[in-house]
Amino acid sequence: KAFMHEDEIVTTRATQETNLPWGLAAIQANSKKIPLPLPSSDCFKICIVDSGLLVEHPDIPYTRGATNIAGEEFNIGALSKWDEPIAIANHGTHVTGTMLATGTRNPRVVGVIPNNQNICLLVARVFGDEVNPGASTSTTDRAAEWCGDMGAKVINLSFGSPTFSTNSAAIYRSLRSEGVLLVSSAGNA
């Protein structure tokens, strides 16, 4: 799945963490129309391509080293780990919480999927520990391909670029043709 392409910088345009994740009302997160995952012996894999995940966050329902969570670093430096972002690099934890937060801390913030039973989480860290992180499209493309290779059925890409990438689009079309749902942000560019 190698594509030759131009390299652009993508960013998260992260905002300071608040009690209520941005956009929950807009995506109808409290809607009874959103079905819970069906019980199954297989896990349903969701992949977050972002700045990593603070696994110890009280609303994140995963434990480092468990079989239902895995991660990988992509071009971020030897000291940055997928499961150890510093405080200012919290965008990936925020995005994960918007999807999967359990609401255990006060004030209660519950994600769109508050029951993570049979949900396996993949974390592809493409942003480092900078205040305004950026990553090349070739890096985010490799991360998205990793998610697909790991069996993700949903890949979240909460970042943007002011330019269109033909090669990224080709990779995303290929993933879609394999039955992967790609969820992208609006307004991050």
Short mmCIF file of C-alpha atoms in Angstrom, two decimals:
data_model
loop_
_atom_site.label_atom_id
_atom_site.label_comp_id
_atom_site.label_asym_id
_atom_site.label_seq_id
_atom_site.Cartn_x
_atom_site.Cartn_y
_atom_site.Cartn_z
CA LYS A 1 0.00 0.00 0.00
CA ALA A 2 2.82 2.41 -0.69
CA PHE A 3 1.89 5.67 -2.38
CA MET A 4 4.27 8.37 -3.60
CA HIS A 5 3.00 11.76 -2.54
CA GLU A 6 3.54 15.29 -1.42
CA ASP A 7 4.00 15.84 2.29
CA GLU A 8 1.84 18.44 4.02
CA ILE A 9 1.64 19.31 7.72
CA VAL A 10 -1.60 18.45 9.55
CA THR A 11 -2.54 19.81 12.98
CA THR A 12 -5.09 19.19 15.74
CA ARG A 13 -5.76 22.83 16.63
CA ALA A 14 -6.33 21.51 20.12
CA THR A 15 -8.19 23.68 22.59
CA GLN A 16 -7.89 23.67 26.36
CA GLU A 17 -9.69 20.69 27.91
CA THR A 18 -13.16 21.48 29.26
CA ASN A 19 -15.71 19.51 31.25
CA LEU A 20 -17.92 18.96 28.22
CA PRO A 21 -16.27 17.62 25.08
CA TRP A 22 -16.77 19.87 22.10
CA GLY A 23 -19.53 18.81 19.73
CA LEU A 24 -21.40 16.21 21.80
CA ALA A 25 -24.70 17.94 21.13
CA ALA A 26 -23.85 18.35 17.45
CA ILE A 27 -23.27 14.62 17.02
CA GLN A 28 -26.37 13.76 19.09
CA ALA A 29 -24.30 11.78 21.59
CA ASN A 30 -27.19 11.53 24.03
CA SER A 31 -29.52 10.13 21.38
CA LYS A 32 -31.27 6.85 22.13
CA LYS A 33 -30.95 6.13 18.39
CA ILE A 34 -27.25 5.29 18.71
CA PRO A 35 -27.13 1.52 19.26
CA LEU A 36 -24.77 -0.05 21.76
CA PRO A 37 -22.33 -2.62 20.36
CA LEU A 38 -23.80 -6.10 20.10
CA PRO A 39 -22.44 -8.71 22.49
CA SER A 40 -19.86 -10.82 20.70
CA SER A 41 -16.85 -12.98 21.41
CA ASP A 42 -14.87 -10.84 18.94
CA CYS A 43 -13.85 -7.32 19.75
CA PHE A 44 -14.85 -4.38 17.58
CA LYS A 45 -11.70 -2.36 16.89
CA ILE A 46 -11.65 1.43 16.94
CA CYS A 47 -8.43 3.29 16.12
CA ILE A 48 -7.55 6.84 17.19
CA VAL A 49 -4.87 8.56 15.07
CA ASP A 50 -3.80 11.50 17.22
CA SER A 51 -1.47 12.60 20.06
CA GLY A 52 -1.60 9.40 22.09
CA LEU A 53 -3.70 8.40 25.08
CA LEU A 54 -3.27 8.97 28.80
CA VAL A 55 -4.42 5.47 29.71
CA GLU A 56 -4.57 6.32 33.43
CA HIS A 57 -7.21 9.02 32.89
CA PRO A 58 -10.12 8.18 35.26
CA ASP A 59 -12.73 8.20 32.47
CA ILE A 60 -10.74 5.98 30.09
CA PRO A 61 -11.94 2.38 30.52
CA TYR A 62 -8.69 0.65 29.50
CA THR A 63 -5.60 -0.55 31.34
CA ARG A 64 -2.06 -0.43 29.98
CA GLY A 65 -0.97 -3.94 29.00
CA ALA A 66 -4.50 -5.34 28.68
CA THR A 67 -5.41 -7.37 25.60
CA ASN A 68 -8.13 -4.90 24.52
CA ILE A 69 -5.74 -1.99 23.87
CA ALA A 70 -2.65 -1.55 21.70
CA GLY A 71 -0.71 1.35 20.30
CA GLU A 72 2.12 2.43 18.06
CA GLU A 73 4.22 5.57 17.60
CA PHE A 74 4.78 7.10 14.16
CA ASN A 75 7.69 9.49 13.56
CA ILE A 76 7.42 11.29 16.93
CA GLY A 77 10.81 10.65 18.53
CA ALA A 78 12.17 7.92 20.76
CA LEU A 79 11.04 9.51 24.05
CA SER A 80 7.36 9.99 23.12
CA LYS A 81 5.24 6.89 23.70
CA TRP A 82 1.70 6.25 22.50
CA ASP A 83 0.45 5.81 26.06
CA GLU A 84 2.41 8.60 27.77
CA PRO A 85 1.48 12.00 26.32
CA ILE A 86 2.40 15.00 28.44
CA ALA A 87 -0.35 17.27 29.78
CA ILE A 88 -0.37 19.70 26.85
CA ALA A 89 -0.62 16.81 24.38
CA ASN A 90 -4.09 15.76 25.52
CA HIS A 91 -6.02 15.92 22.24
CA GLY A 92 -5.93 12.14 21.71
CA THR A 93 -7.21 11.53 25.24
CA HIS A 94 -9.96 14.11 24.64
CA VAL A 95 -11.01 12.43 21.37
CA THR A 96 -10.97 8.98 23.01
CA GLY A 97 -13.08 10.31 25.87
CA THR A 98 -15.61 11.80 23.44
CA MET A 99 -16.09 8.28 22.15
CA LEU A 100 -15.56 6.04 25.18
CA ALA A 101 -15.53 8.01 28.47
CA THR A 102 -17.22 6.18 31.33
CA GLY A 103 -18.22 9.21 33.40
CA THR A 104 -16.52 8.10 36.60
CA ARG A 105 -15.13 11.49 37.61
CA ASN A 106 -17.03 14.61 38.62
CA PRO A 107 -18.43 16.29 36.62
CA ARG A 108 -19.64 13.23 34.77
CA VAL A 109 -18.60 13.17 31.12
CA VAL A 110 -19.84 10.15 29.23
CA GLY A 111 -18.72 9.29 25.72
CA VAL A 112 -20.86 8.33 22.76
CA ILE A 113 -20.13 4.65 23.57
CA PRO A 114 -20.15 4.54 27.39
CA ASN A 115 -19.99 0.73 27.51
CA ASN A 116 -16.69 -0.50 26.10
CA GLN A 117 -17.53 -4.19 26.37
CA ASN A 118 -16.11 -5.89 23.25
CA ILE A 119 -14.52 -2.63 22.05
CA CYS A 120 -10.79 -2.93 21.43
CA LEU A 121 -8.90 0.33 21.19
CA LEU A 122 -5.96 1.00 18.89
CA VAL A 123 -3.95 4.19 19.38
CA ALA A 124 -1.71 5.50 16.60
CA ARG A 125 0.34 8.39 17.95
CA VAL A 126 1.41 10.77 15.19
CA PHE A 127 1.72 14.03 17.17
CA GLY A 128 4.51 14.68 19.65
CA ASP A 129 4.54 16.68 22.86
CA GLU A 130 4.63 20.14 21.28
CA VAL A 131 2.08 22.83 22.19
CA ASN A 132 0.91 23.11 18.56
CA PRO A 133 1.79 19.70 17.14
CA GLY A 134 2.07 18.91 13.47
CA ALA A 135 2.67 15.72 11.51
CA SER A 136 3.31 15.02 7.86
CA THR A 137 0.62 13.43 5.72
CA SER A 138 2.99 10.54 5.01
CA THR A 139 3.08 9.90 8.78
CA THR A 140 -0.69 10.08 9.22
CA ASP A 141 -1.14 7.90 6.12
CA ARG A 142 1.16 5.22 7.58
CA ALA A 143 -0.77 5.36 10.84
CA ALA A 144 -4.13 4.96 9.09
CA GLU A 145 -2.77 1.99 7.15
CA TRP A 146 -1.51 0.47 10.43
CA CYS A 147 -5.00 0.84 11.90
CA GLY A 148 -6.47 -0.98 8.91
CA ASP A 149 -3.82 -3.70 9.06
CA MET A 150 -4.62 -4.18 12.77
CA GLY A 151 -8.28 -4.80 11.92
CA ALA A 152 -9.86 -1.46 12.86
CA LYS A 153 -13.46 -1.07 11.71
CA VAL A 154 -13.49 2.64 12.64
CA ILE A 155 -10.56 5.05 12.30
CA ASN A 156 -10.79 8.52 13.85
CA LEU A 157 -8.66 11.23 12.20
CA SER A 158 -9.25 14.41 14.23
CA PHE A 159 -6.85 16.72 12.41
CA GLY A 160 -6.78 18.79 9.27
CA SER A 161 -4.69 20.50 6.67
CA PRO A 162 -5.42 23.51 4.48
CA THR A 163 -4.41 21.49 1.40
CA PHE A 164 -5.83 18.40 -0.27
CA SER A 165 -3.65 15.28 -0.44
CA THR A 166 -4.35 13.05 -3.43
CA ASN A 167 -2.36 10.24 -1.86
CA SER A 168 -4.15 10.43 1.48
CA ALA A 169 -7.46 10.36 -0.37
CA ALA A 170 -6.36 7.22 -2.25
CA ILE A 171 -5.39 5.51 1.02
CA TYR A 172 -8.70 6.48 2.63
CA ARG A 173 -10.64 5.19 -0.41
CA SER A 174 -8.75 1.90 -0.14
CA LEU A 175 -9.58 1.60 3.56
CA ARG A 176 -13.24 2.41 2.86
CA SER A 177 -13.35 -0.29 0.18
CA GLU A 178 -12.18 -2.73 2.89
CA GLY A 179 -15.20 -1.80 5.04
CA VAL A 180 -13.46 0.68 7.35
CA LEU A 181 -15.41 3.75 8.50
CA LEU A 182 -13.18 6.84 8.53
CA VAL A 183 -14.30 9.61 10.89
CA SER A 184 -12.71 12.96 10.25
CA SER A 185 -12.90 16.27 12.03
CA ALA A 186 -14.48 19.41 10.70
CA GLY A 187 -12.74 22.69 11.35
CA ASN A 188 -9.32 21.50 12.46
CA ALA A 189 -7.54 23.08 9.49
#
